[in-house]
XYZ file of C-alpha atoms in Angstrom:
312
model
C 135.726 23.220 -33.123
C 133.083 25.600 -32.863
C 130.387 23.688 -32.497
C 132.321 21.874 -29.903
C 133.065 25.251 -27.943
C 129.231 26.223 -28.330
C 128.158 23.044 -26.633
C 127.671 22.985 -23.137
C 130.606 21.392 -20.991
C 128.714 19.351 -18.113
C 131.574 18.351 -16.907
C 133.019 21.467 -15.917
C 129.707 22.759 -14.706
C 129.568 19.636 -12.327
C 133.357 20.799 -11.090
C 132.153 24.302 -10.486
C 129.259 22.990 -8.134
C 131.280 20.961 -6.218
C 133.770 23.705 -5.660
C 130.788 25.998 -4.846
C 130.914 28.341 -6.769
C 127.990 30.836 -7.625
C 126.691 28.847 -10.847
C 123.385 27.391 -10.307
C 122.062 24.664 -12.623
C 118.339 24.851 -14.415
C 118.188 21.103 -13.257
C 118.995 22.291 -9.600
C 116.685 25.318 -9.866
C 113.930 22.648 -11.230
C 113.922 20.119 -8.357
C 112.610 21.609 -4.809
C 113.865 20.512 -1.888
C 111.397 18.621 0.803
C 110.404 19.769 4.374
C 112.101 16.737 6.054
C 115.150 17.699 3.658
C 115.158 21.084 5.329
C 114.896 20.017 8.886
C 118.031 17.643 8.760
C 120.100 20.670 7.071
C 118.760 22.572 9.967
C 119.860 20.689 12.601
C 123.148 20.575 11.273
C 123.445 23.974 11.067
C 122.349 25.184 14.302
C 124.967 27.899 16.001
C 125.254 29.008 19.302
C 124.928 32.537 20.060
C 127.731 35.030 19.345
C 127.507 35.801 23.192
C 128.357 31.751 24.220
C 131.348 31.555 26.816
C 133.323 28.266 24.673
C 135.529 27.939 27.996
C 132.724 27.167 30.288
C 131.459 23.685 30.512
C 128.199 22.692 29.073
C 125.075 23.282 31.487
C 123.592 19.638 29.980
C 126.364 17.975 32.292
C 126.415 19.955 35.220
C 125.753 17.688 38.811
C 122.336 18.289 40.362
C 122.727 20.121 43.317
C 122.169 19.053 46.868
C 119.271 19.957 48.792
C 120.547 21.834 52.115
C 119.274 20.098 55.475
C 116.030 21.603 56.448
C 116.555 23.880 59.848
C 114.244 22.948 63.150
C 111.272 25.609 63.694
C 112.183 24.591 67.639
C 115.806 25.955 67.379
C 117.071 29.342 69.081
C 117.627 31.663 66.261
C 121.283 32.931 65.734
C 121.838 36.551 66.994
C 122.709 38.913 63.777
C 123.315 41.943 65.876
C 126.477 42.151 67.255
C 126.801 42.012 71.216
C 126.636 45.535 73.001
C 129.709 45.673 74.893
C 129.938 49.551 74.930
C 128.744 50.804 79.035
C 125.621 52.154 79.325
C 125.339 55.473 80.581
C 123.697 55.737 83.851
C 121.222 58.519 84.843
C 122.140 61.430 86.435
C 118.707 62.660 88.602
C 118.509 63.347 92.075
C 116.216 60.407 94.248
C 113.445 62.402 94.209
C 113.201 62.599 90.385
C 113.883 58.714 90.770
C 111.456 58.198 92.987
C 108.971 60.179 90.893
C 109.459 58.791 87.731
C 109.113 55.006 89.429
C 106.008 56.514 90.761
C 104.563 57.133 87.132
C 106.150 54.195 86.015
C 103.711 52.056 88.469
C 100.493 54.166 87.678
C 100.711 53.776 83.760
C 101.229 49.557 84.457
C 98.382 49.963 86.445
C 95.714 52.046 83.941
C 97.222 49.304 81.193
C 95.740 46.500 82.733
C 92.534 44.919 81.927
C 89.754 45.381 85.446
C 87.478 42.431 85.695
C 84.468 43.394 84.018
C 81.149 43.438 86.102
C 78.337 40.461 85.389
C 76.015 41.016 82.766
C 72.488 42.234 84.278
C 68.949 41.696 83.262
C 67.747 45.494 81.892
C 64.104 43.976 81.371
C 61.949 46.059 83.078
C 58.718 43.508 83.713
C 60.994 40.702 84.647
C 58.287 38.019 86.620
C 59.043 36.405 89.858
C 57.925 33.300 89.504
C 60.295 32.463 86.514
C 62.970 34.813 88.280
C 63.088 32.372 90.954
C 62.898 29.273 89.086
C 66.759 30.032 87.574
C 67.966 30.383 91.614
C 69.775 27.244 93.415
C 68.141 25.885 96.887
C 70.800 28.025 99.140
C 69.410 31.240 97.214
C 65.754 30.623 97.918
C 66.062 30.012 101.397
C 68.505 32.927 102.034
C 65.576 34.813 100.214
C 62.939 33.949 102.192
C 64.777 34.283 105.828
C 65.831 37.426 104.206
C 62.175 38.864 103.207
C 61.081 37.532 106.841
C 63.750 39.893 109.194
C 62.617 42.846 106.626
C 58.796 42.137 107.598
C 58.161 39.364 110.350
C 54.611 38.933 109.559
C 55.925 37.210 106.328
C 56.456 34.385 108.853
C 53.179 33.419 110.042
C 51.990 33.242 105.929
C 54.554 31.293 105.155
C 53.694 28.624 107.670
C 50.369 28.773 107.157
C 50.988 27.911 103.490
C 54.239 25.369 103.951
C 53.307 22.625 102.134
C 54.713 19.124 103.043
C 58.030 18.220 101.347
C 58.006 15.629 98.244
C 59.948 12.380 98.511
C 58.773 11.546 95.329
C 62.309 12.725 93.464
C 64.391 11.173 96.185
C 62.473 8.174 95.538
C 63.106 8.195 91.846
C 67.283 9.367 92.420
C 67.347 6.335 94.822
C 65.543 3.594 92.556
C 67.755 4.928 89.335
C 71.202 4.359 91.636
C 70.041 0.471 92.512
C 69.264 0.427 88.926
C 72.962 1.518 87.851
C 74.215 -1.250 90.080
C 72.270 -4.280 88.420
C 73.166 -3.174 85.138
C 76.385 -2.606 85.500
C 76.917 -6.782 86.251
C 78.658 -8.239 83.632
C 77.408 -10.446 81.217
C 79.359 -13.282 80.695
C 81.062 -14.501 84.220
C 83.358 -17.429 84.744
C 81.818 -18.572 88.525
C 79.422 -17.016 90.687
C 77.889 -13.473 90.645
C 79.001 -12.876 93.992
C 82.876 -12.926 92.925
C 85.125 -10.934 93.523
C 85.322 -9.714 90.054
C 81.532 -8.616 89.886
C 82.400 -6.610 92.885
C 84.982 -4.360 91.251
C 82.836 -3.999 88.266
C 79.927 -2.773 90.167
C 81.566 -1.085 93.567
C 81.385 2.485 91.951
C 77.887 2.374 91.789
C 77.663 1.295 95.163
C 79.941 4.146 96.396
C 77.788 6.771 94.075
C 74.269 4.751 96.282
C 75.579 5.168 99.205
C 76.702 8.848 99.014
C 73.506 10.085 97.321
C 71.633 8.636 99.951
C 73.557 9.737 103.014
C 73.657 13.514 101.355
C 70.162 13.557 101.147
C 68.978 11.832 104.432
C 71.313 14.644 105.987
C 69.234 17.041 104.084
C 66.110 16.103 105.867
C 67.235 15.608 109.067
C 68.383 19.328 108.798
C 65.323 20.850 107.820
C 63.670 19.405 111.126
C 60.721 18.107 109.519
C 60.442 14.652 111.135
C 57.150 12.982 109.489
C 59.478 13.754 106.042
C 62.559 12.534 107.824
C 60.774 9.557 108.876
C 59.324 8.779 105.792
C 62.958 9.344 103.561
C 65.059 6.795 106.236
C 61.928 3.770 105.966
C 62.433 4.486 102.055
C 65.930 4.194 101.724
C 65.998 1.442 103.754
C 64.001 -0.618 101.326
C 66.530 0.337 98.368
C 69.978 -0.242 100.079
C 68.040 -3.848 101.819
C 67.405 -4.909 97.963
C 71.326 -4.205 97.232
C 73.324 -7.732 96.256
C 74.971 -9.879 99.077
C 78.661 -10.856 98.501
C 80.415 -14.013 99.599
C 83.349 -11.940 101.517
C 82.067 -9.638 104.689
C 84.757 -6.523 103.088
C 82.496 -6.345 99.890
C 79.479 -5.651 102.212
C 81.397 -2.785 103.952
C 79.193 -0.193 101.657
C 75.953 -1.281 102.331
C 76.249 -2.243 105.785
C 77.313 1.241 106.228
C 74.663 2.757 105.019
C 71.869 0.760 107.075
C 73.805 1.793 110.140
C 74.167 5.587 109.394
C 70.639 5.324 108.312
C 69.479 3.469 111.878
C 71.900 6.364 113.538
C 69.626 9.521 112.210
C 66.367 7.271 112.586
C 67.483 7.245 116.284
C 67.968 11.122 116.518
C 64.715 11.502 114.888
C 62.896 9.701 117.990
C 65.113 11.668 120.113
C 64.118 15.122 118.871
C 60.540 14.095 117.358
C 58.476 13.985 120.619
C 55.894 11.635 119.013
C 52.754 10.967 120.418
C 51.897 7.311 121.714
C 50.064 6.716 118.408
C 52.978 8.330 116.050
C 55.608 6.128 117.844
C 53.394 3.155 117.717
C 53.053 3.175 113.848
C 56.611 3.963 113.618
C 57.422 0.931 115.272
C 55.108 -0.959 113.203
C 56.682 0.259 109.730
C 60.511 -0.625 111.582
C 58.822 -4.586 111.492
C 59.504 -4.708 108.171
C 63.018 -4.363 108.181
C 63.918 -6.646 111.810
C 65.676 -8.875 109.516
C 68.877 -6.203 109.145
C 70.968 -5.997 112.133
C 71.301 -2.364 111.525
C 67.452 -1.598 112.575
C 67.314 -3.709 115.513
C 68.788 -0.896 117.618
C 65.949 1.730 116.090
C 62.970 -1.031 117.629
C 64.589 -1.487 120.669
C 64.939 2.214 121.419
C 61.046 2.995 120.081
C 59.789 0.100 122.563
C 61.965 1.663 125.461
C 60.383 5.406 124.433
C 56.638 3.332 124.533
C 57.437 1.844 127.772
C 58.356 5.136 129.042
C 55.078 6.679 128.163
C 52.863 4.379 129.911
């Protein structure tokens, strides 16, 4: 019996463990236990905090919440202040304290506003003339000179004396680039003839843009009274607006047919106010040959050989 007692009894050790109690076994105290051992017992044996709310549902399953409508930038902004509905108190000064203060009232709007500042000007002392006047328009020259002469009238007789004659070439070269416009603008690929109505409506604001050019400037030297130029600019732009296209219905050659005529009109005026010399007239009636073709001149020749006659 006493060696029984003195042996160990496994079975009751075995009991004891499963009851857990405090007795720990060399064989348990031999074998470790493994990481993935210790991460199962851990997730088992996570707690929530002592501070958790057990009544309150569980955050995992709450809804996801709605996204409120987004409000228009464009919309009138509600008022937050209350409405005043309290009377104002009204002032108790005499007129003339009214009037005064209304007074003030006008003369500090007035010092607020901005005055219109004045143009820049040139402080450069040596400032030359001859670029000066290249930057001024053709009113502004002419208003200079006619100025300069009434402050000393001999400026006159120099001026004359070096006048030189006035250049067509530029009104030459506007008039050639305006026909120009007009033949390009034709289109390319038409269904029937050129002379259609079609081509017309393609090309008739170049026409308009020929015809006022040329007027404008025609006008321009029938102003300045210098009658050789004058002369010379009306036998020129009859050449260009002659060369313009012909157009199968008489409306579509309203434009051009206007222009020979005002041009014949101020060719007229020009013998009129020239008082040409038998020779002078005589070539000018040559150069008007060229163009007895247009109906438009015919009145310009017949006029010259009635001032010829008249000479004799």
């Amino acid at each position: 019996m006493a060696g029984s007692a003195g042996r160990r009894n496994i079975l009751r050790e075995l009991g004891q463990l499963a009851n857990g109690s405090g007795i720990h076994s060399p064989l348990q105290e031999a074998s470790p236990i493994s990481p993935d051992e210790t991460v199962i017992q851990q997730r088992g044996l996570r707690r929530k905090s002592p501070t958790y709310n057990y009544d309150a549902p569980d955050p995992v399953f709450f809804k996801t919440p709605t996204k409120s409508p987004k409000k228009s930038r464009f919309l009138t902004p509600t008022k937050t202040t209350p409405v005043r509905s309290s009377p104002r108190k009204r002032p108790n000064g005499t007129p003339d304290k009214m009037r005064f203060s209304e007074a003030g009232i006008s003369e500090i709007s007035l010092t607020s506003k901005c005055y219109k500042k004045s143009p820049l000007k040139n402080v450069k002392p040596g400032l030359q003339l001859e670029k000066g006047l290249k930057a001024l328009s053709h009113n502004q020259l002419v208003e200079l000179i006619a100025d300069s002469i009434n402050c000393n009238p001999e400026i006159e007789g120099v001026i004359n004396k070096m006048l030189p004659v006035p250049d067509l070439a530029p009104a030459e070269e506007r008039l050639h680039k305006l026909k120009q416009n007009v033949f390009r603008s034709y289109p390319r690929n038409v269904w029937g003839s050129q002379d259609s109505s079609f081509c017309f409506m393609r090309i008739k604001t170049h026409l308009e843009a020929f015809k006022k050019d040329c007027l404008e400037m025609c006008q321009l030297y029938m102003d300045s009274e210098h009658w050789p130029t004058a002369f010379e600019f009306i036998f020129a732009a009859w050449k260009y607006t002659s060369e313009l296209p012909d157009w199968d219905y008489t409306y579509h050659n309203r434009i051009k047919s206007v222009c020979m005529k005002h041009l014949a009109a101020q060719c007229i005026t020009a013998l009129k106010k020239a008082n040409l010399d038998k020779p002078a007239l005589a070539e000018i009636i040559e150069r008007m040959q060229e163009y007895a073709s247009e109906s438009a001149v015919k009145p310009c020749i017949a006029f010259a050989v009635k001032l010829m006659e008249e000479m004799v």
